Short mmCIF file of C-alpha atoms in Angstrom, two decimals:
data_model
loop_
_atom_site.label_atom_id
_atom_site.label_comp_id
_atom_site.label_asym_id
_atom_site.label_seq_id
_atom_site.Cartn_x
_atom_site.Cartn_y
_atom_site.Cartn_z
CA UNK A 1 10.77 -35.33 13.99
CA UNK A 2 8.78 -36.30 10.96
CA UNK A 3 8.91 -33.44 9.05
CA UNK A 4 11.53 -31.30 7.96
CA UNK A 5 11.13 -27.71 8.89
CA UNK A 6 9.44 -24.50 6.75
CA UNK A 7 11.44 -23.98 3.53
CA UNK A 8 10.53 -19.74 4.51
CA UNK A 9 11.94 -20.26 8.40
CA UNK A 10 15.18 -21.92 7.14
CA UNK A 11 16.12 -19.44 4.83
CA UNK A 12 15.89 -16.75 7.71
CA UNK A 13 19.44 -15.51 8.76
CA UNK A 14 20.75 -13.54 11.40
CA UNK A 15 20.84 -9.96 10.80
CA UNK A 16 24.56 -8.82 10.78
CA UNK A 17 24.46 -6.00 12.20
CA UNK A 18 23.05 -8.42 15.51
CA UNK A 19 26.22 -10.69 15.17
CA UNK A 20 28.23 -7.61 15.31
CA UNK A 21 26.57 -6.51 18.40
CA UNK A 22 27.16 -10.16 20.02
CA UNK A 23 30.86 -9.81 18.89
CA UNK A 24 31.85 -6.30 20.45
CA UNK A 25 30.47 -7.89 23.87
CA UNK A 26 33.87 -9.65 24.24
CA UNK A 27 36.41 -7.45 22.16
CA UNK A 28 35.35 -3.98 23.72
CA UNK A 29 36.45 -4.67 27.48
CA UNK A 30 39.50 -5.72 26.39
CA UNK A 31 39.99 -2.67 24.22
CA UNK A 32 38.45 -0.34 27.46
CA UNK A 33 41.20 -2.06 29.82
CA UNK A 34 43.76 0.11 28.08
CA UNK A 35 42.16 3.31 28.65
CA UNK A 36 40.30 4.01 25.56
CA UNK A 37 36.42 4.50 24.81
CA UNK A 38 35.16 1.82 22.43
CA UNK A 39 33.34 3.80 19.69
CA UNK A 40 29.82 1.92 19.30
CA UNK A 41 29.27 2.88 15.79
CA UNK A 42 27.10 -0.07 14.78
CA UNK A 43 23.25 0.00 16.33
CA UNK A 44 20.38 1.97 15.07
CA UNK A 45 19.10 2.90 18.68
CA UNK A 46 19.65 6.04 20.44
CA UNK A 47 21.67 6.24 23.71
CA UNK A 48 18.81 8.79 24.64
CA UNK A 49 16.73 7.53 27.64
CA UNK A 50 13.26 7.48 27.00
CA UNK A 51 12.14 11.01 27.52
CA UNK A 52 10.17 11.35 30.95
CA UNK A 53 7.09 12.43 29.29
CA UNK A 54 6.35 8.69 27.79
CA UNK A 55 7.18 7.35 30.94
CA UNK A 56 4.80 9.28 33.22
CA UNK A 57 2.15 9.35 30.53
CA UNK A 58 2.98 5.00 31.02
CA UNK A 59 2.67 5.20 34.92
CA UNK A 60 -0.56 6.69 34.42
CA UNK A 61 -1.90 4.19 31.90
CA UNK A 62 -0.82 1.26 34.54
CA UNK A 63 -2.09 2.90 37.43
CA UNK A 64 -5.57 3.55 35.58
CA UNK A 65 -5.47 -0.07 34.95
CA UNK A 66 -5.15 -0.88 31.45
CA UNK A 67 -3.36 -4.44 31.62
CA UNK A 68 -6.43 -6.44 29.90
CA UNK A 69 -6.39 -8.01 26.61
CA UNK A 70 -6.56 -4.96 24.03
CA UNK A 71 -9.13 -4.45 21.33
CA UNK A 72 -8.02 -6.35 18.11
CA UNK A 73 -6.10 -3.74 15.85
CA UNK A 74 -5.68 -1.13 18.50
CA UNK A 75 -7.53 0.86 20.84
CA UNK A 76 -10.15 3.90 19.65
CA UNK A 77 -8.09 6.42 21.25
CA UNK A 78 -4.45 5.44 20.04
CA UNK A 79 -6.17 5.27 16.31
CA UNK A 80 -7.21 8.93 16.45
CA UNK A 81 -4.13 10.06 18.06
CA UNK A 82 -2.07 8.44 14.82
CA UNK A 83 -4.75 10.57 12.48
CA UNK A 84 -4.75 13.96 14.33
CA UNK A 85 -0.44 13.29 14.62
CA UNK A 86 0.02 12.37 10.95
CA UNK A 87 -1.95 15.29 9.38
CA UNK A 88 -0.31 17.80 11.98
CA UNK A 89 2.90 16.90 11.16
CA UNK A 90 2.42 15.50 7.72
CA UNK A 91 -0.21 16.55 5.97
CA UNK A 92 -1.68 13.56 5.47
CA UNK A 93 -5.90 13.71 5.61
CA UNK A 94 -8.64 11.97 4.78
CA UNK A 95 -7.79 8.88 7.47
CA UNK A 96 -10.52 7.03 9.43
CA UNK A 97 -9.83 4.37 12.34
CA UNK A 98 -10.34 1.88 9.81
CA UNK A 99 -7.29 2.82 7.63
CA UNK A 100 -4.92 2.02 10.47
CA UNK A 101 -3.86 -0.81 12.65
CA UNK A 102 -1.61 -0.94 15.69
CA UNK A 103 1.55 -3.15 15.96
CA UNK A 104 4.31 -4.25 18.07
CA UNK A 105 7.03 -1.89 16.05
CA UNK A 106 7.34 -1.40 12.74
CA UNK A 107 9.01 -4.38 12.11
CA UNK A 108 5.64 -6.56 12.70
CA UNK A 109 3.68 -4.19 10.47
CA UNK A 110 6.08 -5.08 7.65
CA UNK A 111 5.83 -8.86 8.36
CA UNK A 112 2.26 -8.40 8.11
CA UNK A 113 2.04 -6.76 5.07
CA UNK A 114 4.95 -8.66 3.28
CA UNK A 115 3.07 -12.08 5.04
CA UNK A 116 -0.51 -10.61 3.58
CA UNK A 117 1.08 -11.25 0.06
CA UNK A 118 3.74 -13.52 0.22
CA UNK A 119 5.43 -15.30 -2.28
CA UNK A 120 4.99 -11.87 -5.04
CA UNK A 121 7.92 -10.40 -6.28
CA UNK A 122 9.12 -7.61 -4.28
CA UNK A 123 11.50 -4.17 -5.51
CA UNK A 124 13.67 -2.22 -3.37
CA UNK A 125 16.18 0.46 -3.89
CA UNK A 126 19.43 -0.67 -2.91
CA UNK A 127 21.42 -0.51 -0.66
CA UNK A 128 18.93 -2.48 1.53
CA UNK A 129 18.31 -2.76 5.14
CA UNK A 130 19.65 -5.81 6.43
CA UNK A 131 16.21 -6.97 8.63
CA UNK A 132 14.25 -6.83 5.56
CA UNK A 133 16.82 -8.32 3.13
CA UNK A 134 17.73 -11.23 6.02
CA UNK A 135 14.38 -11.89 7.56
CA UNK A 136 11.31 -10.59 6.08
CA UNK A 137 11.68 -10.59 2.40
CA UNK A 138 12.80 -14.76 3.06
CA UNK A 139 9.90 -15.30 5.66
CA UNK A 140 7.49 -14.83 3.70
CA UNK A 141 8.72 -16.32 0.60
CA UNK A 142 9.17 -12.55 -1.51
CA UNK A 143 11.97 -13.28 -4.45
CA UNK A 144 13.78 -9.73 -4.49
CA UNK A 145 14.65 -7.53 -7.20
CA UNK A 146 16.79 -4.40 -6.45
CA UNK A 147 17.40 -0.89 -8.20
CA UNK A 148 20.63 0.58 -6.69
CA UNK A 149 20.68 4.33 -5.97
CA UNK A 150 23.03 6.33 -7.41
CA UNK A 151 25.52 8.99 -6.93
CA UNK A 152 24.11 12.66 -8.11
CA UNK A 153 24.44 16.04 -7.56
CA UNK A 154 26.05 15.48 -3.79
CA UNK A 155 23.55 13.47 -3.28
CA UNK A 156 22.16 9.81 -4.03
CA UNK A 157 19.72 9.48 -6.55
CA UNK A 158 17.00 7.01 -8.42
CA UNK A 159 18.26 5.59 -11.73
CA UNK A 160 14.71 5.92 -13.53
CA UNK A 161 15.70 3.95 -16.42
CA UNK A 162 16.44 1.15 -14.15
CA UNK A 163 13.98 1.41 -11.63
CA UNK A 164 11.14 1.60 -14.54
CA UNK A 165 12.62 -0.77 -16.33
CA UNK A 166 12.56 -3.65 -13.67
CA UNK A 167 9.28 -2.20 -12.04
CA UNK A 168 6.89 -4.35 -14.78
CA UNK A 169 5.91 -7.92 -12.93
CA UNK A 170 6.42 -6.38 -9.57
CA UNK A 171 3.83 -6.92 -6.85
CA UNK A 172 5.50 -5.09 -4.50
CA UNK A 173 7.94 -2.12 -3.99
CA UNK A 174 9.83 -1.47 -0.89
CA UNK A 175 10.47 2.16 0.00
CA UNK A 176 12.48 3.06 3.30
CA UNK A 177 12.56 7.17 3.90
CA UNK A 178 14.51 8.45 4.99
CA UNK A 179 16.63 5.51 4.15
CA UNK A 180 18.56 2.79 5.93
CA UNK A 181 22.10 2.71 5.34
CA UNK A 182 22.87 6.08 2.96
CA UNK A 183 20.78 8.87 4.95
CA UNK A 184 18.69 9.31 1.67
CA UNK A 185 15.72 11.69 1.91
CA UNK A 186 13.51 11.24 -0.69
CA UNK A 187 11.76 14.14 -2.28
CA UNK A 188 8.31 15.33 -2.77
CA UNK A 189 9.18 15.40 -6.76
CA UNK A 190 10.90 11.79 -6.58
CA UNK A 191 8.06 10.30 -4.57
CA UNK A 192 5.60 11.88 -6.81
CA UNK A 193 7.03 9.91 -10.15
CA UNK A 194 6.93 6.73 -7.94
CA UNK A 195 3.87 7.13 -6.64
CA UNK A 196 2.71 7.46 -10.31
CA UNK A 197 4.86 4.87 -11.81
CA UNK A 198 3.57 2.46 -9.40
CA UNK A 199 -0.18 2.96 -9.75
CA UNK A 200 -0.27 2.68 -13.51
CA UNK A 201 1.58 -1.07 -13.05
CA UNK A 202 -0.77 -1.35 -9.84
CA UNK A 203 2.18 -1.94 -7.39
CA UNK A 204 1.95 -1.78 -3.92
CA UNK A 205 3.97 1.07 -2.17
CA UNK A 206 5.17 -0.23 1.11
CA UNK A 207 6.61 3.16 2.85
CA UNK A 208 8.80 2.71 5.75
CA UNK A 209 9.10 5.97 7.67
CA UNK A 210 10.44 4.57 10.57
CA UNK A 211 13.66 7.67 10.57
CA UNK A 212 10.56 10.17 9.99
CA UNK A 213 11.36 12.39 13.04
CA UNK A 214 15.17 12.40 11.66
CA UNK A 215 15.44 15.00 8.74
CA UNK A 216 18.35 17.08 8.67
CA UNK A 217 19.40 21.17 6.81
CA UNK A 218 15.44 22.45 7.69
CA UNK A 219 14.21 20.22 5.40
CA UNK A 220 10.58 18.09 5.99
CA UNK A 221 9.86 14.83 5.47
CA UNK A 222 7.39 13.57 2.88
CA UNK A 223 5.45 10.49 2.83
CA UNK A 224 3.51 9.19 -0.34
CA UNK A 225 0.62 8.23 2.42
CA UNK A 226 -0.09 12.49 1.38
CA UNK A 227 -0.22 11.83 -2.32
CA UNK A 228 -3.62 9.85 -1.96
CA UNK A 229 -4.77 6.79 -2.94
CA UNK A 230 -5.05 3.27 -1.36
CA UNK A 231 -1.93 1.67 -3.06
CA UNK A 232 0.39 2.81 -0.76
CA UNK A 233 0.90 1.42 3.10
CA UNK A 234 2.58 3.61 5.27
CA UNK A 235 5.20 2.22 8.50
CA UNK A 236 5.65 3.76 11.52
CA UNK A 237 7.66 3.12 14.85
CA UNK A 238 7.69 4.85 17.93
CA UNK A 239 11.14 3.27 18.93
CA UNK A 240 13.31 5.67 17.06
CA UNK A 241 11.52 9.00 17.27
CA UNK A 242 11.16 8.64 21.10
CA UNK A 243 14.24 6.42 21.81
CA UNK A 244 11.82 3.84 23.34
CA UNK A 245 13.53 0.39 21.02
CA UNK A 246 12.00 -1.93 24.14
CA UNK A 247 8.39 -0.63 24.13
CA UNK A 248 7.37 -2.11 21.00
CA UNK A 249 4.89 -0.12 19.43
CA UNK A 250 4.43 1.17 15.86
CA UNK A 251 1.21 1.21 13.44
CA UNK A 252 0.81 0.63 9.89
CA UNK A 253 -1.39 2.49 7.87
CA UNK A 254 -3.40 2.33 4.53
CA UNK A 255 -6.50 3.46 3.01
CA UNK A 256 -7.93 0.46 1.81
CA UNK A 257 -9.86 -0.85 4.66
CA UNK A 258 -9.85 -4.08 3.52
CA UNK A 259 -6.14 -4.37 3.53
CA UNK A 260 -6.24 -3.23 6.79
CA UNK A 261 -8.82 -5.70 8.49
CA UNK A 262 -6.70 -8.72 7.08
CA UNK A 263 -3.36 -7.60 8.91
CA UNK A 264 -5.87 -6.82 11.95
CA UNK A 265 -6.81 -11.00 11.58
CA UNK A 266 -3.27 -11.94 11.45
CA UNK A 267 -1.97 -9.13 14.25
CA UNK A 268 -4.29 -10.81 16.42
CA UNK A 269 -3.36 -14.74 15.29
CA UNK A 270 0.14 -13.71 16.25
CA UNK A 271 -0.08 -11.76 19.47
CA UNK A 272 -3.81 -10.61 20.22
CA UNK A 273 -2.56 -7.27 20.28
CA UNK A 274 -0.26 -4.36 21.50
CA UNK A 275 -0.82 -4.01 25.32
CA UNK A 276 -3.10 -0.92 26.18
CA UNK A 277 -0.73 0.57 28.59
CA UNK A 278 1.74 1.10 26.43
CA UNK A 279 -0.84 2.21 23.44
CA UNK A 280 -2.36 5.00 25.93
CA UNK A 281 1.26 6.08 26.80
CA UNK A 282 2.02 6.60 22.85
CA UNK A 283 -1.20 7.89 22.24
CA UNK A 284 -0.24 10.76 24.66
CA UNK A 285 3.36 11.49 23.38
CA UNK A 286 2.29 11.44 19.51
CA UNK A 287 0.03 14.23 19.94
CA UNK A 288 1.97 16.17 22.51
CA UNK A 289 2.16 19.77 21.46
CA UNK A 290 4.58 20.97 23.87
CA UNK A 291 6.70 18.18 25.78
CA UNK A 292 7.71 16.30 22.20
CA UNK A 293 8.46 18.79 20.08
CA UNK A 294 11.10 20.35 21.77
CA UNK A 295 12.32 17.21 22.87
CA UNK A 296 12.67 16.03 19.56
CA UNK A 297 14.32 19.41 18.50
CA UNK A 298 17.01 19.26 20.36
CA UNK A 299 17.87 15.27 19.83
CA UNK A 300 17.47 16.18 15.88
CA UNK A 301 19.78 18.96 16.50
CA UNK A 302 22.55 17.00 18.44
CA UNK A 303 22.19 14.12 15.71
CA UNK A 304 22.92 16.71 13.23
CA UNK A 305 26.14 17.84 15.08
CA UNK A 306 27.34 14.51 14.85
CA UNK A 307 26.62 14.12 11.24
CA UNK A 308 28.75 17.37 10.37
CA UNK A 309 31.47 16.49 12.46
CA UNK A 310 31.41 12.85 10.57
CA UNK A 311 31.32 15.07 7.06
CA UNK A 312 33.93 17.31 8.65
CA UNK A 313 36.36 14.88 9.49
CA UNK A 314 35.80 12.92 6.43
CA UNK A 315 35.47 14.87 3.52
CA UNK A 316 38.79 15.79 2.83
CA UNK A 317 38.95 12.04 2.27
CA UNK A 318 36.62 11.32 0.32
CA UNK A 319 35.39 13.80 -1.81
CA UNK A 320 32.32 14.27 -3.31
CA UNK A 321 31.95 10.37 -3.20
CA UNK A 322 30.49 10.59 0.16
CA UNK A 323 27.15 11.35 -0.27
CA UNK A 324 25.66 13.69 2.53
CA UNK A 325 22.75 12.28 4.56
CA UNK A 326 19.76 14.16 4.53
CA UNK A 327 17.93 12.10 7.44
CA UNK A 328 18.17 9.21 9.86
CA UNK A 329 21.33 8.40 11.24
CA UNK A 330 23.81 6.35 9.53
CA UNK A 331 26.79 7.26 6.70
CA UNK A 332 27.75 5.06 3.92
CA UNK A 333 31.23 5.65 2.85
CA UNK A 334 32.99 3.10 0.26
CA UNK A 335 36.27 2.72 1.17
CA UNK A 336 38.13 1.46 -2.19
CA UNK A 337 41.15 2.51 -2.35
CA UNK A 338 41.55 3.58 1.37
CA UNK A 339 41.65 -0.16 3.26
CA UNK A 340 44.48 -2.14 2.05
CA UNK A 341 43.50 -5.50 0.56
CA UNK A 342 43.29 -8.69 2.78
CA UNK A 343 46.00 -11.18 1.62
CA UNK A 344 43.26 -13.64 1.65
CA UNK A 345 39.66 -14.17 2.90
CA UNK A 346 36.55 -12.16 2.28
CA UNK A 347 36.94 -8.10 1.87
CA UNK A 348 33.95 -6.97 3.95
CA UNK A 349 35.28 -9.49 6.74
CA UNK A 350 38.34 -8.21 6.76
CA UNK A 351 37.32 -4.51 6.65
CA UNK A 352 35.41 -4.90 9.53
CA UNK A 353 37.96 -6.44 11.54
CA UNK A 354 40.14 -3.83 11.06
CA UNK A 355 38.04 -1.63 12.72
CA UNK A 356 37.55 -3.71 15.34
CA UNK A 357 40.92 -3.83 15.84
CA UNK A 358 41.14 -0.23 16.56
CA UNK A 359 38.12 -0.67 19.38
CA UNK A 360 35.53 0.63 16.66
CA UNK A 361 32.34 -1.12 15.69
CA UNK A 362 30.44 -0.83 12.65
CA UNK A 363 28.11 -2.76 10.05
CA UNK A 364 29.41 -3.95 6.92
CA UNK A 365 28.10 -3.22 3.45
CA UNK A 366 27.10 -6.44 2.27
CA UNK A 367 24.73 -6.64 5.23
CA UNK A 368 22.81 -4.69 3.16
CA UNK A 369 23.28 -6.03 -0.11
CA UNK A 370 25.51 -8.05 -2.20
CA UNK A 371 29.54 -7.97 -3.14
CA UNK A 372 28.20 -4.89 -4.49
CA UNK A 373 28.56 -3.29 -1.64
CA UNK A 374 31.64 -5.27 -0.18
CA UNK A 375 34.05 -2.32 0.36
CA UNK A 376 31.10 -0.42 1.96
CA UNK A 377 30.26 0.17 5.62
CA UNK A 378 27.78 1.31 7.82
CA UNK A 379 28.67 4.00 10.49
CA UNK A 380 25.68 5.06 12.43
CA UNK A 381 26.02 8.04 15.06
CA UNK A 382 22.83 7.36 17.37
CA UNK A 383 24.72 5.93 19.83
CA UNK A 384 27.40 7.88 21.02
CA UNK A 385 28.46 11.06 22.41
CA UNK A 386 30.79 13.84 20.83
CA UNK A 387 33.82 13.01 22.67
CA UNK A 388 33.58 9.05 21.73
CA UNK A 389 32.58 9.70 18.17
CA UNK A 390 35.53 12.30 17.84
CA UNK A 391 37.95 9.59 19.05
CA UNK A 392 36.58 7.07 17.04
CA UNK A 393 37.06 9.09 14.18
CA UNK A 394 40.74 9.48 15.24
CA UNK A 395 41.53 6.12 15.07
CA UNK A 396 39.74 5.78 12.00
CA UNK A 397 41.22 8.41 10.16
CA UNK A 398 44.64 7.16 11.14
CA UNK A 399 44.37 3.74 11.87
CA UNK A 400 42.06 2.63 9.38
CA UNK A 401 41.59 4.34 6.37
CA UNK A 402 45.06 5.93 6.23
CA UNK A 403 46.85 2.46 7.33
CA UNK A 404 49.01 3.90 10.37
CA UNK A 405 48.55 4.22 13.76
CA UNK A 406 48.74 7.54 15.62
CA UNK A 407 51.26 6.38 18.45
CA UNK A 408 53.30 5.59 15.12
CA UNK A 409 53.04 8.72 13.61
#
C-alpha cells in the first residue's frame, strides 16, 4: 500500500469494556467447573429477552413485506411515532418529521453528529463513557476537554465554576442522562443552567438519553430537547429500553432542520438506511399504550431491586462516598483504600484481575477516563439475576474488597 492509513481510524481503540467481554469467554468456564455462577457484572445489555410484543409487531412488518430499500432518514410512520412517544412521555412538543432522523442505534446518531462537525472541540462531564471517549470523539478528529462531576449531597454533582470556566471555545458539549458509569440523573434545575450556559456561548448540546426508560425512587426523566430551542440534539436507542441490543435502531433528533437533512445525507452515504421491518416494529412498541408500559414497569422495578441490594450490601463499606444512582444501570464505587496495592504493574489492571480471580467481571475506571479514575470500577446489574448478583457480591465483599476469602474465614 501507498498510503498510510487515516490519522482519525488509527487513533480508534478498542472499547474496554469489549476486551473484558472477550476475556471472561475463557476464564468463566473454568471458574463454572467448580460449581460457582460467574457474576457477569460488566455489559450494558439486559439479560431480558426481547419482549414478545416487538417481536410479533416484527413478524407482521416481514410478512406485510417491508424488506425494500427504506426512505432516506426514516419512514413517515416511524417519524410520527418518535413525536407522538416523546411528548407523551416527555413533554417534548413542537416536533415535525423534519426535526428527526432514524438510525441504526444511538451510537450511529452520535457518529453522525460528532462526524457533521468534526475536528471542534468537544466538553463532557467526566467520568466518560468508554465508546465515546475510545471511538467517536477520535473518529472524527474532536480534541476533548472534560469537567469531572463531583461528590454532593449523596449525590454527584456539576462543579459550575469548572464547567463554566472551560465551557468558552467549546463547539460542542457532550451530555449522557442518565449517565454512563455513575447512575447520575440530571435535573430539570441543572439542565436548565446548561441549557442556558450553552446558548449564550452558542454550544451545541448533544443529549444522550439512551438509559431514558431507566429512572429510579419515582423520579422522571428530563431531557433539554423540552427546554426549546434548536441548539440541542437529542439521542435515542431502542436497544436498552426494550432489551433489543441486536436490532439496531435508534433516532436522533433536533429542531434545526437543516442539521437534520445533513446527517440524513451522510445516514444514507453510510448505510442507505434502517431497514423498514424493523422501523414498523419500533414504530409499534414506542407508542404502545398498554403492552410497553407495564413491561417496562416491572423491568424498571426489578433493576431497582438490584440496585438496593448493591447499596445494601455495600454501604456499610463505603459510606457516603458511594454515590446512589438515580437511573440506568451501573455503580461507580472507588475502591482506595479497600484493594491492596499491586507490588508492581498498573492499578486498574490489577484491580480488575482480582475480581476476575474471584469469577467476577467488571469494567475498570480508566475505561472511562484517565488515572483519575484508576482505583474506580464499573459494576453494572443489567445482566444478572438476584441469586448471581447476591453471590457475586459475596465474593466481593470478602474476597475482594476485604482481602480474604470466605472458605478462609
Amino acid at each position: 500500500m501507498k498510503r498510510s492509513f487515516s490519522p482519525h481510524f488509527q487513533a480508534i481503540g478498542l472499547s474496554p469494556i469489549v476486551a473484558i467481554s472477550e476475556q471472561i469467554r475463557s476464564l468463566a468456564p473454568r471458574f463454572e467447573q467448580g460449581g460457582q455462577s460467574f457474576a457477569y457484572l460488566q455489559r450494558g445489555e439486559l439479560a431480558d429477552p426481547t419482549p414478545a410484543f416487538v417481536i410479533e409487531a416484527t413478524e407482521r412488518a416481514l410478512a406485510a413485506g417491508l424488506t425494500r430499500y427504506p426512505k432516506a432518514g426514516g419512514e413517515p410512520w416511524f417519524k410520527e411515532a418518535v413525536i407522538r412517544h416523546l411528548a407523551d412521555e416527555h413533554g417534548i412538543t413542537g416536533l415535525e418529521p423534519g426535526h428527526i432522523l432514524c438510525t441504526y442505534g444511538g451510537q450511529e446518531g452520535l457518529q453522525l453528529i460528532f462526524g457533521l462537525m468534526a475536528g471542534g472541540r468537544v466538553l463532557s462531564f467526566a467520568p466518560v463513557w468508554s465508546c465515546v471517549l475510545e471511538n467517536t470523539f477520535p473518529y472524527t478528529g474532536f480534541d476533548l476537554v472534560t469537567s469531572d462531576l463531583v461528590p454532593g449531597d449523596g449525590r454527584l454533582e456539576v462543579d459550575w465554576d469548572d464547567f463554566q470556566a472551560k465551557l468558552p471555545g467549546v463547539d460542542v458539549l457532550y451530555l449522557n442522562t442518565p449517565h454512563n458509569p455513575t447512575g447520575k440523573v440530571f435535573t430539570r434545575r441543572e439542565l436548565e443552567r446548561i441549557h442556558t450556559l450553552c446558548e449564550r456561548h452558542q454550544v451545541l448540546v448533544v443529549s444522550d438519553e439512551a438509559y431514558k426508560d431507566f429512572v429510579f425512587d419515582g423520579q422522571e426523566h428530563f431531557s433539554p430537547l423540552a427546554l426549546g430551542g434548536d441548539n440541542v440534539v437529542g439521542i435515542y436507542t431502542c436497544s436498552k429500553g426494550f432489551a433489543a441490543t441486536g436490532f439496531r435502531v435508534g433516532f436522533t433528533v433536533c429542531r434545526n432542520p437543516e442539521l437534520i437533512h445533513r446527517l440524513t445525507l451522510g445516514e444514507y452515504t453510510q448505510t442507505a438506511g434502517v431497514v423498514p421491518f424493523i422501523q414498523k416494529a419500533f414504530a409499534e412498541a414506542l407508542v404502545d399504550q398498554d403492552q410497553r408500559p407495564r413491561w417496562q414497569a416491572a423491568l424498571r422495578a426489578d433493576l431497582q431491586r438490584r440496585r438496593d441490594l448493591i447499596l445494601e450490601r455495600l454501604s456499610p463499606l463505603f459510606g457516603p462516598s458511594l454515590p446512589r444512582p438515580e437511573g440506568a444501570f451501573y455503580v461507580f464505587p472507588d475502591l482506595s483504600g479497600l484493594v491492596p496495592a499491586p507490588l508492581g504493574g498498573h492499578v486498574s489492571e490489577h484491580i480488575v484481575q482480582r475480581f476476575l480471580d474471584h469469577g467476577i467481571a467488571v469494567v475498570p475506571g480508566t475505561a472511562f477516563g484517565d488515572q483519575t479514575y484508576a482505583r474506580h470500577v464499573r459494576i453494572s446489574f443489567s445482566g444478572v439475576n438476584d441469586q448471581v448478583l447476591s453471590a457475586g457480591l459475596d465474593r466481593m465483599l470478602d474476597g475482594v474488597l476485604l482481602g480474604r476469602d470466605r472458605a478462609a474465614s
